[in-house]
Amino acid sequence: MNIGLFIPCYVDQFYPQVGIASLELLQNLGCKVHYPMQQSCCGQPMANAGFEKDAIPTYEHFVRTFSSYDYIVAPSGSCTYHVRKHYDLLPQSQEVMHVRERSLDLAEFLVDVMKLDKIESRFPHKVGLHQSCHGLRGLRLASGSERVQSSFSKIRDVLNLVDEIEFVELDRQDECCGFGGTFAVNEEAISVKMGKDRIQDHKSKGAEVIVAGDMSCLMHLEGIMRRNKENIPVRHFVEILNGTQL
């Protein structure tokens, strides 16, 4: 199984430790992983800003870069969702369809493909799990409260394999953090208020660390906490799986 590791822009620039943890974890699980050096953005920022036609060359570059891999794995439900759902703008060649079908968020790759049932990691802390919107409702990585169905979360499933981890139960387990890419710029006041509400939910339940599958959401919450001189650490779930401690 030949895996192409896609590392989103904000992980590459601001949280490189998440990209390194993703590579190490997959390699430690016995996967053959490649990091194509020519990779670039998936095109989501341009599309979200209303310039999706201008993003098409970026989409085409992504397809050329990753179409030879069995799976394209990313530590980001948001970017994975964009590739899967927005690349319908391209002519649906065999390569485009392959990339769209085989691009997976790291959590769904671990659960659905690897069938992960054991991990050697210990994290003795109370964790508040933030379910990011694109992963939750776009990729169905977890159940949404608006649906009549059994509750599940693929990220929580893999974190439950970690020794001594403890989850706090939030009042609003699937509410948006307010980031939303350019939404945080165009609607700053609403975005910050939504972020503060999410942080308060975690704080009130005694979370020692806020965990998610998208660093973009955690970057938003971390920025608000820094401005308010609050100090709840944030971590991508892959860091915990890979043994990172506070």
PDB file of C-alpha atoms in Angstrom:
ATOM      1  CA  MET A   1       0.000   0.000   0.000  1.00  0.00           C
ATOM      2  CA  ASN A   2       1.620   3.177  -1.264  1.00  0.00           C
ATOM      3  CA  ILE A   3       0.547   6.291   0.644  1.00  0.00           C
ATOM      4  CA  GLY A   4       1.021   9.903  -0.396  1.00  0.00           C
ATOM      5  CA  LEU A   5       1.081  12.126   2.689  1.00  0.00           C
ATOM      6  CA  PHE A   6      -0.579  15.498   2.116  1.00  0.00           C
ATOM      7  CA  ILE A   7       0.282  18.176   4.682  1.00  0.00           C
ATOM      8  CA  PRO A   8      -2.004  21.256   4.564  1.00  0.00           C
ATOM      9  CA  CYS A   9      -0.525  24.752   4.335  1.00  0.00           C
ATOM     10  CA  TYR A  10      -1.270  25.838   7.903  1.00  0.00           C
ATOM     11  CA  VAL A  11       0.225  22.622   9.300  1.00  0.00           C
ATOM     12  CA  ASP A  12       3.336  23.095   7.170  1.00  0.00           C
ATOM     13  CA  GLN A  13       3.764  26.713   8.239  1.00  0.00           C
ATOM     14  CA  PHE A  14       2.531  26.826  11.847  1.00  0.00           C
ATOM     15  CA  TYR A  15       2.309  23.275  13.220  1.00  0.00           C
ATOM     16  CA  PRO A  16       5.010  21.215  11.460  1.00  0.00           C
ATOM     17  CA  GLN A  17       5.107  18.848  14.450  1.00  0.00           C
ATOM     18  CA  VAL A  18       1.688  17.566  13.331  1.00  0.00           C
ATOM     19  CA  GLY A  19       3.025  16.680   9.888  1.00  0.00           C
ATOM     20  CA  ILE A  20       6.037  14.943  11.439  1.00  0.00           C
ATOM     21  CA  ALA A  21       3.798  13.019  13.866  1.00  0.00           C
ATOM     22  CA  SER A  22       1.592  11.917  10.951  1.00  0.00           C
ATOM     23  CA  LEU A  23       4.589  10.602   9.023  1.00  0.00           C
ATOM     24  CA  GLU A  24       6.071   8.835  12.053  1.00  0.00           C
ATOM     25  CA  LEU A  25       2.779   7.261  13.098  1.00  0.00           C
ATOM     26  CA  LEU A  26       2.042   5.857   9.644  1.00  0.00           C
ATOM     27  CA  GLN A  27       5.583   4.542   9.306  1.00  0.00           C
ATOM     28  CA  ASN A  28       5.447   2.966  12.775  1.00  0.00           C
ATOM     29  CA  LEU A  29       2.226   1.228  11.717  1.00  0.00           C
ATOM     30  CA  GLY A  30       4.109  -0.328   8.811  1.00  0.00           C
ATOM     31  CA  CYS A  31       2.825   1.887   5.996  1.00  0.00           C
ATOM     32  CA  LYS A  32       4.941   2.834   2.999  1.00  0.00           C
ATOM     33  CA  VAL A  33       4.656   6.613   3.100  1.00  0.00           C
ATOM     34  CA  HIS A  34       5.886   9.223   0.637  1.00  0.00           C
ATOM     35  CA  TYR A  35       5.908  12.985   1.025  1.00  0.00           C
ATOM     36  CA  PRO A  36       5.873  14.439  -2.509  1.00  0.00           C
ATOM     37  CA  MET A  37       8.084  17.531  -2.303  1.00  0.00           C
ATOM     38  CA  GLN A  38       6.236  19.264  -5.146  1.00  0.00           C
ATOM     39  CA  GLN A  39       2.918  19.301  -3.252  1.00  0.00           C
ATOM     40  CA  SER A  40       1.189  22.611  -2.595  1.00  0.00           C
ATOM     41  CA  CYS A  41      -2.171  23.850  -1.313  1.00  0.00           C
ATOM     42  CA  CYS A  42      -5.357  21.907  -2.095  1.00  0.00           C
ATOM     43  CA  GLY A  43      -6.955  25.167  -3.287  1.00  0.00           C
ATOM     44  CA  GLN A  44      -9.476  25.614  -0.501  1.00  0.00           C
ATOM     45  CA  PRO A  45      -8.507  29.184   0.555  1.00  0.00           C
ATOM     46  CA  MET A  46      -9.063  30.535  -2.964  1.00  0.00           C
ATOM     47  CA  ALA A  47     -12.341  28.661  -3.341  1.00  0.00           C
ATOM     48  CA  ASN A  48     -13.621  29.827   0.050  1.00  0.00           C
ATOM     49  CA  ALA A  49     -12.778  33.416  -0.858  1.00  0.00           C
ATOM     50  CA  GLY A  50     -14.918  33.211  -3.994  1.00  0.00           C
ATOM     51  CA  PHE A  51     -12.169  32.563  -6.541  1.00  0.00           C
ATOM     52  CA  GLU A  52     -12.689  28.880  -7.245  1.00  0.00           C
ATOM     53  CA  LYS A  53     -12.039  29.185 -10.992  1.00  0.00           C
ATOM     54  CA  ASP A  54      -8.634  30.645 -10.131  1.00  0.00           C
ATOM     55  CA  ALA A  55      -8.021  27.593  -7.935  1.00  0.00           C
ATOM     56  CA  ILE A  56      -8.433  25.108 -10.793  1.00  0.00           C
ATOM     57  CA  PRO A  57      -4.702  25.070 -11.732  1.00  0.00           C
ATOM     58  CA  THR A  58      -3.999  24.253  -8.082  1.00  0.00           C
ATOM     59  CA  TYR A  59      -6.541  21.421  -8.224  1.00  0.00           C
ATOM     60  CA  GLU A  60      -4.858  20.085 -11.370  1.00  0.00           C
ATOM     61  CA  HIS A  61      -1.441  20.243  -9.711  1.00  0.00           C
ATOM     62  CA  PHE A  62      -2.781  18.313  -6.717  1.00  0.00           C
ATOM     63  CA  VAL A  63      -4.119  15.577  -9.005  1.00  0.00           C
ATOM     64  CA  ARG A  64      -0.817  15.340 -10.929  1.00  0.00           C
ATOM     65  CA  THR A  65       1.089  15.129  -7.636  1.00  0.00           C
ATOM     66  CA  PHE A  66      -1.007  12.441  -5.936  1.00  0.00           C
ATOM     67  CA  SER A  67      -2.745  10.361  -8.599  1.00  0.00           C
ATOM     68  CA  SER A  68      -0.110   7.578  -8.525  1.00  0.00           C
ATOM     69  CA  TYR A  69      -0.673   6.722  -4.836  1.00  0.00           C
ATOM     70  CA  ASP A  70      -3.014   4.067  -3.490  1.00  0.00           C
ATOM     71  CA  TYR A  71      -4.225   6.470  -0.804  1.00  0.00           C
ATOM     72  CA  ILE A  72      -3.725  10.182  -0.139  1.00  0.00           C
ATOM     73  CA  VAL A  73      -3.817  10.733   3.621  1.00  0.00           C
ATOM     74  CA  ALA A  74      -4.017  14.125   5.344  1.00  0.00           C
ATOM     75  CA  PRO A  75      -4.239  15.159   9.014  1.00  0.00           C
ATOM     76  CA  SER A  76      -7.127  17.445   8.113  1.00  0.00           C
ATOM     77  CA  GLY A  77     -10.795  16.727   7.548  1.00  0.00           C
ATOM     78  CA  SER A  78     -11.192  20.187   6.047  1.00  0.00           C
ATOM     79  CA  CYS A  79      -8.672  19.797   3.218  1.00  0.00           C
ATOM     80  CA  THR A  80      -9.718  16.192   2.615  1.00  0.00           C
ATOM     81  CA  TYR A  81     -13.312  17.322   2.278  1.00  0.00           C
ATOM     82  CA  HIS A  82     -12.285  19.986  -0.218  1.00  0.00           C
ATOM     83  CA  VAL A  83     -10.493  17.497  -2.461  1.00  0.00           C
ATOM     84  CA  ARG A  84     -13.323  14.979  -2.285  1.00  0.00           C
ATOM     85  CA  LYS A  85     -16.220  17.406  -2.776  1.00  0.00           C
ATOM     86  CA  HIS A  86     -14.886  20.391  -4.737  1.00  0.00           C
ATOM     87  CA  TYR A  87     -12.779  18.689  -7.383  1.00  0.00           C
ATOM     88  CA  ASP A  88     -16.007  17.967  -9.229  1.00  0.00           C
ATOM     89  CA  LEU A  89     -15.150  21.184 -11.115  1.00  0.00           C
ATOM     90  CA  LEU A  90     -12.472  19.290 -13.016  1.00  0.00           C
ATOM     91  CA  PRO A  91     -13.195  16.969 -15.954  1.00  0.00           C
ATOM     92  CA  GLN A  92     -13.702  13.617 -14.253  1.00  0.00           C
ATOM     93  CA  SER A  93     -10.744  11.704 -15.696  1.00  0.00           C
ATOM     94  CA  GLN A  94      -9.644   8.422 -14.153  1.00  0.00           C
ATOM     95  CA  GLU A  95      -6.870  10.264 -12.285  1.00  0.00           C
ATOM     96  CA  VAL A  96      -9.231  12.890 -10.858  1.00  0.00           C
ATOM     97  CA  MET A  97     -11.756  10.275  -9.742  1.00  0.00           C
ATOM     98  CA  HIS A  98      -8.999   8.204  -8.146  1.00  0.00           C
ATOM     99  CA  VAL A  99      -7.674  11.174  -6.171  1.00  0.00           C
ATOM    100  CA  ARG A 100     -11.159  12.186  -5.030  1.00  0.00           C
ATOM    101  CA  GLU A 101     -12.077   8.663  -3.916  1.00  0.00           C
ATOM    102  CA  ARG A 102      -8.759   7.821  -2.273  1.00  0.00           C
ATOM    103  CA  SER A 103      -8.159  11.066  -0.364  1.00  0.00           C
ATOM    104  CA  LEU A 104      -8.820  10.239   3.276  1.00  0.00           C
ATOM    105  CA  ASP A 105      -8.609  12.075   6.546  1.00  0.00           C
ATOM    106  CA  LEU A 106      -6.111  10.391   8.856  1.00  0.00           C
ATOM    107  CA  ALA A 107      -8.853   9.226  11.272  1.00  0.00           C
ATOM    108  CA  GLU A 108     -10.894   7.476   8.592  1.00  0.00           C
ATOM    109  CA  PHE A 109      -7.736   5.923   7.149  1.00  0.00           C
ATOM    110  CA  LEU A 110      -6.808   4.508  10.571  1.00  0.00           C
ATOM    111  CA  VAL A 111     -10.334   3.246  11.284  1.00  0.00           C
ATOM    112  CA  ASP A 112     -11.676   2.221   7.868  1.00  0.00           C
ATOM    113  CA  VAL A 113      -8.512   1.070   6.064  1.00  0.00           C
ATOM    114  CA  MET A 114      -6.005   0.130   8.771  1.00  0.00           C
ATOM    115  CA  LYS A 115      -8.686  -1.225  11.149  1.00  0.00           C
ATOM    116  CA  LEU A 116      -6.502   0.064  13.967  1.00  0.00           C
ATOM    117  CA  ASP A 117      -7.254  -1.723  17.257  1.00  0.00           C
ATOM    118  CA  LYS A 118      -4.046  -1.196  19.214  1.00  0.00           C
ATOM    119  CA  ILE A 119      -1.614   1.656  19.756  1.00  0.00           C
ATOM    120  CA  GLU A 120       1.330   2.063  22.110  1.00  0.00           C
ATOM    121  CA  SER A 121       0.715   5.464  23.622  1.00  0.00           C
ATOM    122  CA  ARG A 122      -0.107   6.924  27.031  1.00  0.00           C
ATOM    123  CA  PHE A 123      -1.744  10.279  27.713  1.00  0.00           C
ATOM    124  CA  PRO A 124      -2.864  10.691  31.356  1.00  0.00           C
ATOM    125  CA  HIS A 125      -4.959  13.833  30.903  1.00  0.00           C
ATOM    126  CA  LYS A 126      -8.557  15.029  30.641  1.00  0.00           C
ATOM    127  CA  VAL A 127      -9.260  15.718  26.982  1.00  0.00           C
ATOM    128  CA  GLY A 128     -11.941  17.866  25.404  1.00  0.00           C
ATOM    129  CA  LEU A 129     -12.567  16.646  21.838  1.00  0.00           C
ATOM    130  CA  HIS A 130     -13.555  19.295  19.295  1.00  0.00           C
ATOM    131  CA  GLN A 131     -15.304  17.800  16.264  1.00  0.00           C
ATOM    132  CA  SER A 132     -14.466  20.051  13.336  1.00  0.00           C
ATOM    133  CA  CYS A 133     -17.331  20.801  10.931  1.00  0.00           C
ATOM    134  CA  HIS A 134     -15.923  19.535   7.633  1.00  0.00           C
ATOM    135  CA  GLY A 135     -14.861  16.251   9.208  1.00  0.00           C
ATOM    136  CA  LEU A 136     -18.028  15.877  11.230  1.00  0.00           C
ATOM    137  CA  ARG A 137     -20.717  16.716   8.694  1.00  0.00           C
ATOM    138  CA  GLY A 138     -18.773  16.616   5.441  1.00  0.00           C
ATOM    139  CA  LEU A 139     -16.845  13.361   5.831  1.00  0.00           C
ATOM    140  CA  ARG A 140     -19.098  11.823   8.516  1.00  0.00           C
ATOM    141  CA  LEU A 141     -16.182  11.227  10.861  1.00  0.00           C
ATOM    142  CA  ALA A 142     -18.690  11.500  13.695  1.00  0.00           C
ATOM    143  CA  SER A 143     -22.432  11.638  14.270  1.00  0.00           C
ATOM    144  CA  GLY A 144     -24.121  15.043  14.227  1.00  0.00           C
ATOM    145  CA  SER A 145     -26.636  15.824  16.954  1.00  0.00           C
ATOM    146  CA  GLU A 146     -29.240  16.792  14.342  1.00  0.00           C
ATOM    147  CA  ARG A 147     -29.345  13.216  13.015  1.00  0.00           C
ATOM    148  CA  VAL A 148     -31.310  10.346  14.493  1.00  0.00           C
ATOM    149  CA  GLN A 149     -28.587   7.745  14.702  1.00  0.00           C
ATOM    150  CA  SER A 150     -26.247   6.071  17.150  1.00  0.00           C
ATOM    151  CA  SER A 151     -23.476   8.306  18.430  1.00  0.00           C
ATOM    152  CA  PHE A 152     -19.993   7.666  17.042  1.00  0.00           C
ATOM    153  CA  SER A 153     -16.675   9.409  16.452  1.00  0.00           C
ATOM    154  CA  LYS A 154     -13.757   7.938  14.534  1.00  0.00           C
ATOM    155  CA  ILE A 155     -11.299  10.299  16.192  1.00  0.00           C
ATOM    156  CA  ARG A 156     -12.570   9.296  19.624  1.00  0.00           C
ATOM    157  CA  ASP A 157     -12.385   5.637  18.607  1.00  0.00           C
ATOM    158  CA  VAL A 158      -8.660   5.839  17.882  1.00  0.00           C
ATOM    159  CA  LEU A 159      -7.957   8.009  20.935  1.00  0.00           C
ATOM    160  CA  ASN A 160      -9.727   5.436  23.099  1.00  0.00           C
ATOM    161  CA  LEU A 161      -6.829   3.098  22.257  1.00  0.00           C
ATOM    162  CA  VAL A 162      -4.470   5.408  24.189  1.00  0.00           C
ATOM    163  CA  ASP A 163      -3.709   4.382  27.780  1.00  0.00           C
ATOM    164  CA  GLU A 164      -5.036   6.564  30.617  1.00  0.00           C
ATOM    165  CA  ILE A 165      -6.740   9.132  28.389  1.00  0.00           C
ATOM    166  CA  GLU A 166      -9.958  10.569  29.839  1.00  0.00           C
ATOM    167  CA  PHE A 167     -12.602  12.482  27.885  1.00  0.00           C
ATOM    168  CA  VAL A 168     -14.705  15.285  29.321  1.00  0.00           C
ATOM    169  CA  GLU A 169     -18.278  15.417  28.023  1.00  0.00           C
ATOM    170  CA  LEU A 170     -19.115  18.782  26.480  1.00  0.00           C
ATOM    171  CA  ASP A 171     -22.531  20.441  26.511  1.00  0.00           C
ATOM    172  CA  ARG A 172     -22.334  21.033  22.735  1.00  0.00           C
ATOM    173  CA  GLN A 173     -20.177  18.286  21.294  1.00  0.00           C
ATOM    174  CA  ASP A 174     -20.606  19.187  17.636  1.00  0.00           C
ATOM    175  CA  GLU A 175     -20.768  22.979  17.606  1.00  0.00           C
ATOM    176  CA  CYS A 176     -18.553  25.017  15.245  1.00  0.00           C
ATOM    177  CA  CYS A 177     -15.522  26.852  16.697  1.00  0.00           C
ATOM    178  CA  GLY A 178     -16.254  29.867  14.494  1.00  0.00           C
ATOM    179  CA  PHE A 179     -13.100  29.754  12.383  1.00  0.00           C
ATOM    180  CA  GLY A 180     -14.401  28.921   8.913  1.00  0.00           C
ATOM    181  CA  GLY A 181     -11.345  30.188   7.014  1.00  0.00           C
ATOM    182  CA  THR A 182     -12.178  33.601   5.581  1.00  0.00           C
ATOM    183  CA  PHE A 183     -15.282  33.727   7.819  1.00  0.00           C
ATOM    184  CA  ALA A 184     -12.926  34.562  10.705  1.00  0.00           C
ATOM    185  CA  VAL A 185     -11.695  37.563   8.694  1.00  0.00           C
ATOM    186  CA  ASN A 186     -14.978  38.781   7.229  1.00  0.00           C
ATOM    187  CA  GLU A 187     -17.073  38.193  10.362  1.00  0.00           C
ATOM    188  CA  GLU A 188     -14.476  38.670  13.078  1.00  0.00           C
ATOM    189  CA  ALA A 189     -16.811  39.524  15.964  1.00  0.00           C
ATOM    190  CA  ILE A 190     -19.122  36.550  15.386  1.00  0.00           C
ATOM    191  CA  SER A 191     -16.162  34.255  14.822  1.00  0.00           C
ATOM    192  CA  VAL A 192     -14.506  35.270  18.107  1.00  0.00           C
ATOM    193  CA  LYS A 193     -17.765  34.958  20.058  1.00  0.00           C
ATOM    194  CA  MET A 194     -18.287  31.441  18.724  1.00  0.00           C
ATOM    195  CA  GLY A 195     -14.718  30.543  19.652  1.00  0.00           C
ATOM    196  CA  LYS A 196     -15.118  31.901  23.180  1.00  0.00           C
ATOM    197  CA  ASP A 197     -18.274  29.827  23.638  1.00  0.00           C
ATOM    198  CA  ARG A 198     -16.453  26.676  22.599  1.00  0.00           C
ATOM    199  CA  ILE A 199     -13.520  27.391  24.917  1.00  0.00           C
ATOM    200  CA  GLN A 200     -15.870  28.012  27.847  1.00  0.00           C
ATOM    201  CA  ASP A 201     -17.542  24.648  27.239  1.00  0.00           C
ATOM    202  CA  HIS A 202     -14.171  22.890  27.466  1.00  0.00           C
ATOM    203  CA  LYS A 203     -13.085  24.943  30.507  1.00  0.00           C
ATOM    204  CA  SER A 204     -16.288  24.333  32.442  1.00  0.00           C
ATOM    205  CA  LYS A 205     -15.853  20.574  32.059  1.00  0.00           C
ATOM    206  CA  GLY A 206     -12.259  20.599  33.266  1.00  0.00           C
ATOM    207  CA  ALA A 207     -10.498  19.848  29.982  1.00  0.00           C
ATOM    208  CA  GLU A 208      -6.710  19.908  30.421  1.00  0.00           C
ATOM    209  CA  VAL A 209      -6.126  19.885  26.667  1.00  0.00           C
ATOM    210  CA  ILE A 210      -8.338  20.562  23.624  1.00  0.00           C
ATOM    211  CA  VAL A 211      -7.926  18.005  20.853  1.00  0.00           C
ATOM    212  CA  ALA A 212      -9.184  17.991  17.259  1.00  0.00           C
ATOM    213  CA  GLY A 213      -8.482  16.618  13.808  1.00  0.00           C
ATOM    214  CA  ASP A 214      -7.976  20.030  12.204  1.00  0.00           C
ATOM    215  CA  MET A 215      -5.282  22.444  13.365  1.00  0.00           C
ATOM    216  CA  SER A 216      -7.163  25.312  11.692  1.00  0.00           C
ATOM    217  CA  CYS A 217      -9.900  25.082  14.350  1.00  0.00           C
ATOM    218  CA  LEU A 218      -7.342  24.661  17.107  1.00  0.00           C
ATOM    219  CA  MET A 219      -5.338  27.628  15.769  1.00  0.00           C
ATOM    220  CA  HIS A 220      -8.463  29.781  16.098  1.00  0.00           C
ATOM    221  CA  LEU A 221      -9.189  28.610  19.655  1.00  0.00           C
ATOM    222  CA  GLU A 222      -5.528  28.873  20.660  1.00  0.00           C
ATOM    223  CA  GLY A 223      -5.334  32.447  19.363  1.00  0.00           C
ATOM    224  CA  ILE A 224      -8.375  33.507  21.375  1.00  0.00           C
ATOM    225  CA  MET A 225      -7.013  31.851  24.524  1.00  0.00           C
ATOM    226  CA  ARG A 226      -3.639  33.557  24.136  1.00  0.00           C
ATOM    227  CA  ARG A 227      -5.306  36.958  23.866  1.00  0.00           C
ATOM    228  CA  ASN A 228      -7.312  36.197  27.005  1.00  0.00           C
ATOM    229  CA  LYS A 229      -4.201  34.892  28.776  1.00  0.00           C
ATOM    230  CA  GLU A 230      -5.753  31.452  29.145  1.00  0.00           C
ATOM    231  CA  ASN A 231      -3.559  28.423  28.930  1.00  0.00           C
ATOM    232  CA  ILE A 232      -5.327  25.284  27.773  1.00  0.00           C
ATOM    233  CA  PRO A 233      -2.956  23.451  25.408  1.00  0.00           C
ATOM    234  CA  VAL A 234      -4.240  22.291  22.013  1.00  0.00           C
ATOM    235  CA  ARG A 235      -3.153  19.111  20.245  1.00  0.00           C
ATOM    236  CA  HIS A 236      -3.940  17.309  17.011  1.00  0.00           C
ATOM    237  CA  PHE A 237      -5.074  13.768  17.796  1.00  0.00           C
ATOM    238  CA  VAL A 238      -2.161  12.310  15.807  1.00  0.00           C
ATOM    239  CA  GLU A 239       0.286  13.875  18.255  1.00  0.00           C
ATOM    240  CA  ILE A 240      -1.328  11.934  21.105  1.00  0.00           C
ATOM    241  CA  LEU A 241      -1.395   8.703  19.105  1.00  0.00           C
ATOM    242  CA  ASN A 242       2.290   9.219  18.330  1.00  0.00           C
ATOM    243  CA  GLY A 243       3.194   9.639  21.997  1.00  0.00           C
ATOM    244  CA  THR A 244       3.537  13.435  22.351  1.00  0.00           C
ATOM    245  CA  GLN A 245       3.122  14.557  25.968  1.00  0.00           C
ATOM    246  CA  LEU A 246       2.113  17.938  27.399  1.00  0.00           C
TER     247      LEU A 246
END
